[in-house]
mmCIF file of C-alpha atoms in Angstrom:
data_model
loop_
_atom_site.group_PDB
_atom_site.id
_atom_site.type_symbol
_atom_site.label_atom_id
_atom_site.label_comp_id
_atom_site.label_asym_id
_atom_site.label_seq_id
_atom_site.Cartn_x
_atom_site.Cartn_y
_atom_site.Cartn_z
ATOM 1 C CA MET A 1 52.896 104.673 94.754
ATOM 2 C CA ARG A 2 56.288 104.563 93.619
ATOM 3 C CA ALA A 3 58.238 107.862 93.748
ATOM 4 C CA GLU A 4 60.044 109.047 90.591
ATOM 5 C CA GLY A 5 63.356 107.317 90.478
ATOM 6 C CA ARG A 6 62.820 105.271 93.512
ATOM 7 C CA PRO A 7 61.997 101.510 93.836
ATOM 8 C CA ASP A 8 58.984 100.617 96.063
ATOM 9 C CA ARG A 9 60.562 99.036 99.262
ATOM 10 C CA ASN A 10 57.482 96.773 99.554
ATOM 11 C CA ASP A 11 58.482 95.132 96.166
ATOM 12 C CA VAL A 12 62.052 94.622 97.569
ATOM 13 C CA MET A 13 60.920 93.190 100.994
ATOM 14 C CA SER A 14 58.517 90.616 99.389
ATOM 15 C CA LEU A 15 61.339 88.847 97.475
ATOM 16 C CA ASP A 16 61.522 85.173 98.581
ATOM 17 C CA LEU A 17 65.183 84.417 98.394
ATOM 18 C CA SER A 18 64.584 80.718 98.852
ATOM 19 C CA SER A 19 62.945 80.410 95.577
ATOM 20 C CA ALA A 20 64.461 83.236 93.693
ATOM 21 C CA ARG A 21 65.592 82.912 90.178
ATOM 22 C CA ILE A 22 69.187 84.310 89.900
ATOM 23 C CA ALA A 23 70.864 85.394 86.689
ATOM 24 C CA PHE A 24 74.821 85.486 86.979
ATOM 25 C CA LEU A 25 76.338 87.553 84.210
ATOM 26 C CA GLY A 26 80.146 86.974 83.894
ATOM 27 C CA LEU A 27 81.644 83.627 84.318
ATOM 28 C CA GLY A 28 85.391 84.378 84.399
ATOM 29 C CA LYS A 29 88.073 83.618 86.925
ATOM 30 C CA MET A 30 86.092 85.110 89.837
ATOM 31 C CA GLY A 31 82.510 84.719 88.419
ATOM 32 C CA LEU A 32 82.609 81.080 87.712
ATOM 33 C CA PRO A 33 83.566 79.771 91.227
ATOM 34 C CA MET A 34 81.257 82.323 92.744
ATOM 35 C CA ALA A 35 78.282 81.305 90.682
ATOM 36 C CA SER A 36 79.101 77.602 91.226
ATOM 37 C CA ARG A 37 78.837 78.169 94.969
ATOM 38 C CA LEU A 38 75.325 79.582 94.672
ATOM 39 C CA VAL A 39 74.285 76.538 92.535
ATOM 40 C CA ALA A 40 75.903 74.176 95.178
ATOM 41 C CA ALA A 41 73.774 76.059 97.916
ATOM 42 C CA GLY A 42 70.650 75.049 95.956
ATOM 43 C CA TRP A 43 69.628 78.237 94.161
ATOM 44 C CA THR A 44 68.300 78.245 90.615
ATOM 45 C CA VAL A 45 71.239 80.074 88.709
ATOM 46 C CA ILE A 46 71.075 80.938 85.074
ATOM 47 C CA GLY A 47 74.611 82.050 83.888
ATOM 48 C CA PHE A 48 75.757 83.754 80.870
ATOM 49 C CA ASP A 49 79.258 84.545 79.464
ATOM 50 C CA PRO A 50 80.399 85.186 75.928
ATOM 51 C CA SER A 51 83.095 82.637 76.467
ATOM 52 C CA ARG A 52 81.798 79.100 75.452
ATOM 53 C CA ALA A 53 84.378 77.557 77.570
ATOM 54 C CA ALA A 54 83.125 79.454 80.640
ATOM 55 C CA SER A 55 79.605 78.593 79.836
ATOM 56 C CA GLU A 56 80.492 74.960 79.637
ATOM 57 C CA ALA A 57 82.377 74.989 82.851
ATOM 58 C CA PHE A 58 79.499 76.422 84.574
ATOM 59 C CA ALA A 59 77.131 73.671 83.267
ATOM 60 C CA ALA A 60 79.611 71.155 84.248
ATOM 61 C CA ALA A 61 79.322 72.613 87.874
ATOM 62 C CA GLY A 62 75.528 72.028 87.627
ATOM 63 C CA GLY A 63 74.447 75.508 86.510
ATOM 64 C CA ARG A 64 72.412 76.443 83.493
ATOM 65 C CA ALA A 65 74.011 78.520 80.834
ATOM 66 C CA ALA A 66 71.975 80.821 78.615
ATOM 67 C CA HIS A 67 72.775 82.045 75.100
ATOM 68 C CA SER A 68 72.510 85.530 76.020
ATOM 69 C CA ALA A 69 72.476 87.862 79.067
ATOM 70 C CA ARG A 70 68.856 88.787 78.332
ATOM 71 C CA ALA A 71 68.017 85.178 78.220
ATOM 72 C CA ALA A 72 69.712 84.471 81.392
ATOM 73 C CA ALA A 73 67.736 87.328 83.108
ATOM 74 C CA GLU A 74 64.263 86.428 81.947
ATOM 75 C CA ARG A 75 61.913 85.926 84.981
ATOM 76 C CA ALA A 76 65.028 86.454 87.229
ATOM 77 C CA SER A 77 64.277 88.460 90.449
ATOM 78 C CA ILE A 78 68.071 88.789 91.110
ATOM 79 C CA VAL A 79 70.796 89.594 88.697
ATOM 80 C CA VAL A 80 74.528 89.469 89.606
ATOM 81 C CA THR A 81 77.086 91.020 87.463
ATOM 82 C CA MET A 82 80.688 90.139 87.670
ATOM 83 C CA LEU A 83 82.141 91.957 84.630
ATOM 84 C CA PRO A 84 85.385 93.713 83.812
ATOM 85 C CA ASP A 85 84.286 97.353 84.585
ATOM 86 C CA GLY A 86 81.359 99.693 84.950
ATOM 87 C CA LYS A 87 81.006 100.361 81.238
ATOM 88 C CA ALA A 88 80.356 96.631 80.639
ATOM 89 C CA VAL A 89 77.900 96.619 83.516
ATOM 90 C CA ARG A 90 75.911 99.604 82.041
ATOM 91 C CA ALA A 91 76.041 97.956 78.471
ATOM 92 C CA VAL A 92 74.680 94.720 79.778
ATOM 93 C CA LEU A 93 71.966 96.242 81.978
ATOM 94 C CA ALA A 94 70.909 99.459 80.303
ATOM 95 C CA GLY A 95 72.149 99.040 76.676
ATOM 96 C CA PRO A 96 69.909 98.577 73.640
ATOM 97 C CA ASP A 97 69.528 94.868 74.560
ATOM 98 C CA GLY A 98 70.031 95.425 78.216
ATOM 99 C CA VAL A 99 68.616 92.938 80.763
ATOM 100 C CA ALA A 100 66.874 95.839 82.652
ATOM 101 C CA GLY A 101 63.933 95.707 80.014
ATOM 102 C CA CYS A 102 62.884 92.236 81.081
ATOM 103 C CA LEU A 103 63.140 92.695 84.967
ATOM 104 C CA ALA A 104 59.997 93.261 87.028
ATOM 105 C CA PRO A 105 59.752 95.993 89.529
ATOM 106 C CA GLY A 106 61.355 94.881 92.808
ATOM 107 C CA ALA A 107 64.076 93.057 91.003
ATOM 108 C CA ILE A 108 67.587 93.580 92.580
ATOM 109 C CA VAL A 109 70.843 93.943 90.643
ATOM 110 C CA ILE A 110 73.993 93.195 92.633
ATOM 111 C CA ASP A 111 76.976 94.550 90.829
ATOM 112 C CA MET A 112 80.003 92.660 92.174
ATOM 113 C CA SER A 113 82.372 94.060 89.427
ATOM 114 C CA SER A 114 84.880 96.716 90.216
ATOM 115 C CA SER A 115 83.047 99.655 88.738
ATOM 116 C CA ALA A 116 83.581 103.475 89.020
ATOM 117 C CA PRO A 117 81.422 104.667 91.961
ATOM 118 C CA VAL A 118 80.218 107.738 90.370
ATOM 119 C CA GLY A 119 78.895 105.772 87.333
ATOM 120 C CA THR A 120 77.346 103.309 89.734
ATOM 121 C CA ARG A 121 75.410 106.081 91.327
ATOM 122 C CA ASP A 122 74.123 107.309 88.032
ATOM 123 C CA LEU A 123 73.207 103.919 86.867
ATOM 124 C CA ALA A 124 71.228 103.128 90.029
ATOM 125 C CA ARG A 125 69.223 106.186 89.539
ATOM 126 C CA GLU A 126 68.333 105.247 86.058
ATOM 127 C CA LEU A 127 67.332 101.744 86.940
ATOM 128 C CA GLY A 128 65.377 103.213 90.028
ATOM 129 C CA GLY A 129 63.146 104.763 87.586
ATOM 130 C CA ALA A 130 61.853 101.377 86.379
ATOM 131 C CA GLY A 131 61.557 100.023 90.059
ATOM 132 C CA ILE A 132 64.842 98.196 89.854
ATOM 133 C CA VAL A 133 67.200 98.306 92.834
ATOM 134 C CA LEU A 134 71.070 98.400 92.062
ATOM 135 C CA ILE A 135 73.432 97.693 95.005
ATOM 136 C CA ASP A 136 77.167 97.545 94.614
ATOM 137 C CA ALA A 137 78.914 94.639 96.231
ATOM 138 C CA PRO A 138 82.559 94.404 94.980
ATOM 139 C CA VAL A 139 84.931 91.652 96.473
ATOM 140 C CA SER A 140 88.437 91.327 97.537
ATOM 141 C CA GLY A 141 90.288 88.113 98.000
ATOM 142 C CA GLY A 142 91.149 86.621 94.589
ATOM 143 C CA VAL A 143 90.405 83.279 93.001
ATOM 144 C CA LYS A 144 91.231 81.172 95.804
ATOM 145 C CA ARG A 145 88.923 82.906 98.198
ATOM 146 C CA ALA A 146 86.143 83.005 95.598
ATOM 147 C CA VAL A 147 86.436 79.132 95.416
ATOM 148 C CA ASP A 148 86.312 78.654 99.143
ATOM 149 C CA GLY A 149 83.732 81.349 99.808
ATOM 150 C CA THR A 150 85.822 83.638 102.032
ATOM 151 C CA LEU A 151 85.768 86.817 100.080
ATOM 152 C CA ALA A 152 85.459 90.192 101.641
ATOM 153 C CA ILE A 153 82.406 92.073 100.318
ATOM 154 C CA MET A 154 81.756 95.599 100.578
ATOM 155 C CA VAL A 155 78.043 96.362 100.178
ATOM 156 C CA GLY A 156 76.789 99.924 99.169
ATOM 157 C CA GLY A 157 73.119 100.713 98.543
ATOM 158 C CA ASP A 158 69.444 100.375 99.862
ATOM 159 C CA GLU A 159 69.556 98.726 103.308
ATOM 160 C CA ALA A 160 66.293 96.558 102.619
ATOM 161 C CA ALA A 161 67.718 95.220 99.342
ATOM 162 C CA ALA A 162 71.037 94.658 101.107
ATOM 163 C CA ALA A 163 69.379 92.683 103.897
ATOM 164 C CA ALA A 164 67.213 90.666 101.391
ATOM 165 C CA VAL A 165 70.241 89.193 99.512
ATOM 166 C CA ARG A 166 72.487 88.855 102.652
ATOM 167 C CA PRO A 167 72.219 85.067 102.700
ATOM 168 C CA LEU A 168 73.253 85.009 99.120
ATOM 169 C CA LEU A 169 76.363 86.992 99.873
ATOM 170 C CA GLU A 170 77.222 85.128 102.886
ATOM 171 C CA ARG A 171 77.559 82.036 100.628
ATOM 172 C CA LEU A 172 80.235 83.872 98.694
ATOM 173 C CA GLY A 173 81.991 85.840 101.572
ATOM 174 C CA THR A 174 82.788 85.684 105.210
ATOM 175 C CA SER A 175 83.541 89.332 105.801
ATOM 176 C CA LEU A 176 80.492 91.524 104.754
ATOM 177 C CA PHE A 177 80.606 95.301 105.329
ATOM 178 C CA GLU A 178 77.781 97.779 104.679
ATOM 179 C CA THR A 179 79.574 100.717 103.442
ATOM 180 C CA GLY A 180 76.819 103.352 102.985
ATOM 181 C CA PRO A 181 74.894 104.681 100.085
ATOM 182 C CA VAL A 182 75.039 103.069 96.510
ATOM 183 C CA GLY A 183 78.449 103.468 94.962
ATOM 184 C CA SER A 184 80.243 103.419 98.322
ATOM 185 C CA GLY A 185 81.138 99.797 97.988
ATOM 186 C CA HIS A 186 82.812 100.444 94.637
ATOM 187 C CA ALA A 187 84.562 103.338 96.126
ATOM 188 C CA MET A 188 85.834 101.339 98.966
ATOM 189 C CA LYS A 189 87.104 98.539 96.560
ATOM 190 C CA ALA A 190 89.061 100.963 94.348
ATOM 191 C CA LEU A 191 90.775 102.602 97.340
ATOM 192 C CA ASN A 192 91.550 99.106 98.838
ATOM 193 C CA ASN A 193 93.347 98.223 95.634
ATOM 194 C CA TYR A 194 95.092 101.571 95.650
ATOM 195 C CA VAL A 195 96.629 100.696 99.076
ATOM 196 C CA SER A 196 97.314 97.099 97.870
ATOM 197 C CA ALA A 197 99.282 98.232 94.837
ATOM 198 C CA ALA A 198 101.142 100.908 96.530
ATOM 199 C CA GLY A 199 102.175 98.307 99.129
ATOM 200 C CA LEU A 200 103.097 95.827 96.403
ATOM 201 C CA THR A 201 105.281 98.517 94.504
ATOM 202 C CA ALA A 202 106.975 99.636 97.686
ATOM 203 C CA ALA A 203 107.679 95.994 98.661
ATOM 204 C CA CYS A 204 109.091 95.217 95.160
ATOM 205 C CA GLU A 205 111.278 98.333 95.207
ATOM 206 C CA ALA A 206 112.551 97.316 98.694
ATOM 207 C CA LEU A 207 113.493 93.874 97.555
ATOM 208 C CA ARG A 208 115.410 95.072 94.575
ATOM 209 C CA ILE A 209 117.397 97.692 96.630
ATOM 210 C CA GLY A 210 118.208 95.304 99.313
ATOM 211 C CA THR A 211 119.222 92.530 96.953
ATOM 212 C CA SER A 212 121.474 94.936 95.143
ATOM 213 C CA PHE A 213 123.035 95.704 98.470
ATOM 214 C CA GLY A 214 123.519 91.981 99.506
ATOM 215 C CA LEU A 215 120.573 91.255 101.527
ATOM 216 C CA ASP A 216 118.729 87.877 100.998
ATOM 217 C CA PRO A 217 115.192 88.632 99.646
ATOM 218 C CA GLU A 218 113.533 85.751 101.559
ATOM 219 C CA LEU A 219 115.127 87.001 104.781
ATOM 220 C CA MET A 220 114.028 90.421 103.886
ATOM 221 C CA THR A 221 110.370 89.122 103.470
ATOM 222 C CA ASP A 222 110.659 87.293 106.900
ATOM 223 C CA ILE A 223 111.715 90.577 108.570
ATOM 224 C CA LEU A 224 109.100 92.645 106.765
ATOM 225 C CA ASN A 225 106.383 90.283 108.032
ATOM 226 C CA VAL A 226 107.164 90.680 111.694
ATOM 227 C CA SER A 227 107.960 94.360 111.403
ATOM 228 C CA THR A 228 106.148 97.542 110.603
ATOM 229 C CA GLY A 229 106.534 97.120 106.938
ATOM 230 C CA ARG A 230 104.114 94.186 106.700
ATOM 231 C CA ASN A 231 101.291 94.417 104.362
ATOM 232 C CA ASN A 232 99.105 91.944 102.259
ATOM 233 C CA SER A 233 101.870 91.941 99.412
ATOM 234 C CA THR A 234 104.750 90.931 101.718
ATOM 235 C CA ASP A 235 102.672 88.336 103.415
ATOM 236 C CA VAL A 236 101.104 86.528 100.497
ATOM 237 C CA LYS A 237 102.759 87.809 97.200
ATOM 238 C CA LEU A 238 106.420 88.227 97.538
ATOM 239 C CA LYS A 239 107.562 84.525 98.130
ATOM 240 C CA PRO A 240 105.111 82.697 95.882
ATOM 241 C CA TYR A 241 105.163 85.029 93.029
ATOM 242 C CA VAL A 242 107.669 87.986 93.147
ATOM 243 C CA ILE A 243 110.882 86.309 94.454
ATOM 244 C CA PRO A 244 110.704 83.286 92.159
ATOM 245 C CA LYS A 245 109.425 85.743 89.303
ATOM 246 C CA SER A 246 106.514 83.341 88.581
ATOM 247 C CA TYR A 247 104.097 86.145 88.446
ATOM 248 C CA THR A 248 101.071 83.831 88.574
ATOM 249 C CA SER A 249 98.780 85.315 91.312
ATOM 250 C CA GLY A 250 95.669 85.303 89.062
ATOM 251 C CA PHE A 251 94.886 88.927 89.065
ATOM 252 C CA SER A 252 95.784 90.944 85.929
ATOM 253 C CA MET A 253 97.826 93.938 85.535
ATOM 254 C CA ALA A 254 94.902 95.506 83.430
ATOM 255 C CA LEU A 255 92.287 95.085 86.224
ATOM 256 C CA MET A 256 94.611 96.635 88.826
ATOM 257 C CA ALA A 257 95.569 99.524 86.668
ATOM 258 C CA LYS A 258 91.868 100.215 85.928
ATOM 259 C CA ASP A 259 91.089 100.153 89.775
ATOM 260 C CA LEU A 260 93.958 102.533 90.296
ATOM 261 C CA ARG A 261 92.514 104.918 87.661
ATOM 262 C CA THR A 262 89.159 104.760 89.364
ATOM 263 C CA ALA A 263 90.651 105.589 92.706
ATOM 264 C CA ASP A 264 92.585 108.507 91.206
ATOM 265 C CA GLU A 265 89.522 109.757 89.312
ATOM 266 C CA LEU A 266 87.446 109.580 92.642
ATOM 267 C CA ALA A 267 90.108 111.830 94.336
ATOM 268 C CA ARG A 268 89.750 114.287 91.560
ATOM 269 C CA HIS A 269 86.022 114.172 91.491
ATOM 270 C CA GLU A 270 86.127 114.832 95.423
ATOM 271 C CA GLY A 271 88.570 117.540 95.011
ATOM 272 C CA ILE A 272 91.069 115.811 97.406
ATOM 273 C CA PRO A 273 94.824 116.279 96.736
ATOM 274 C CA ALA A 274 96.199 112.764 96.246
ATOM 275 C CA PRO A 275 99.615 112.970 94.777
ATOM 276 C CA LEU A 276 100.742 109.395 95.754
ATOM 277 C CA SER A 277 97.506 108.022 94.302
ATOM 278 C CA HIS A 278 98.174 109.750 91.066
ATOM 279 C CA ALA A 279 101.771 108.716 91.066
ATOM 280 C CA VAL A 280 100.914 105.095 91.619
ATOM 281 C CA ALA A 281 98.139 105.100 88.887
ATOM 282 C CA SER A 282 100.499 106.595 86.471
ATOM 283 C CA LEU A 283 103.235 104.113 87.113
ATOM 284 C CA TRP A 284 100.852 101.148 86.711
ATOM 285 C CA GLN A 285 99.546 102.670 83.486
ATOM 286 C CA ASP A 286 102.915 102.712 82.225
ATOM 287 C CA ALA A 287 103.506 99.158 83.237
ATOM 288 C CA LEU A 288 100.174 98.085 81.695
ATOM 289 C CA ALA A 289 101.435 99.580 78.292
ATOM 290 C CA ASP A 290 104.659 97.978 78.449
ATOM 291 C CA LEU A 291 103.671 94.398 79.766
ATOM 292 C CA GLY A 292 100.311 94.073 78.212
ATOM 293 C CA ALA A 293 96.704 93.467 79.666
ATOM 294 C CA GLU A 294 97.148 89.794 80.147
ATOM 295 C CA ALA A 295 100.198 90.124 82.436
ATOM 296 C CA ASP A 296 99.646 89.319 86.123
ATOM 297 C CA HIS A 297 99.712 92.382 88.400
ATOM 298 C CA THR A 298 102.733 90.950 90.394
ATOM 299 C CA ALA A 299 104.583 91.465 87.123
ATOM 300 C CA ILE A 300 105.024 95.166 88.281
ATOM 301 C CA ASP A 301 108.233 93.784 89.739
ATOM 302 C CA ALA A 302 109.404 92.819 86.268
ATOM 303 C CA PHE A 303 108.454 96.379 85.075
ATOM 304 C CA LEU A 304 110.396 97.953 87.846
ATOM 305 C CA ALA A 305 113.439 95.858 87.054
ATOM 306 C CA ALA A 306 113.557 97.064 83.520
ATOM 307 C CA LEU A 307 113.380 100.673 84.384
ATOM 308 C CA PRO A 308 116.559 102.707 83.522
ATOM 309 C CA ALA A 309 119.092 102.639 86.521
ATOM 310 C CA PRO A 310 119.751 106.142 88.181
ATOM 311 C CA ALA A 311 123.186 107.404 88.241
ATOM 312 C CA ARG A 312 125.343 106.111 91.274
ATOM 313 C CA GLU A 313 126.324 108.762 93.749
#
């Protein structure tokens, strides 16, 4: 008998992944290559995205595109969400026309979006009452690694469900980490992006200061990358996107600012003093307001360049 608010583990363990019907909701820059990889691996994947162009691109990759999220999820035993935020995930799963209503007990929802961890925990509890398991499995690595299947994936939630879908996740990523209870994957993703954004901000500021003093930014980057200042941004973002001011990494300012708010809100929820987290989140929120949601996140460099200069000493 199923306990109140808790899925039956026998339902989960009976999942036959080889013949599972998978609904993939969200075929954007990350979702499209991820869903396409599952199709290429031989799974039956029904995709949905409100963008007609995205649906057509998925169909061109061999997938089947549905006209609605609910239609995609009919008879699905696994639902993957790759949506802008947790609010969108909640709406598509538990809203008035949410797909949860057409899922059978034992169905597994894998939220690979960057959602707020506290909201994820609440949503998992609600879906559990209907025997649906929600695990969170956000990713890191960007579009290039989504295409080649080398994403880092942080998996939070029921161990049996995570084990059942692990072959699917291994098709999408090469570094899988089980982070703990449901919501922990989303917490880790937000905190990772906080550290990433702080590193990018510091690197951009350092280049601007050094360049003003007469240092060559390319040389500065080379030195940083063999010194203690090395981080992901110095390694993969400065030369391709920041120094030439192309700002075309493929990850938006809006998504980074959202993840930073999530990390800052998590610190507040846990009662942890995090002054740098709050400062970075505020700075990026200002950049978002100034540059717009479609700006690339590496354009934080342009925002910093436009700030009023301090008085010279």
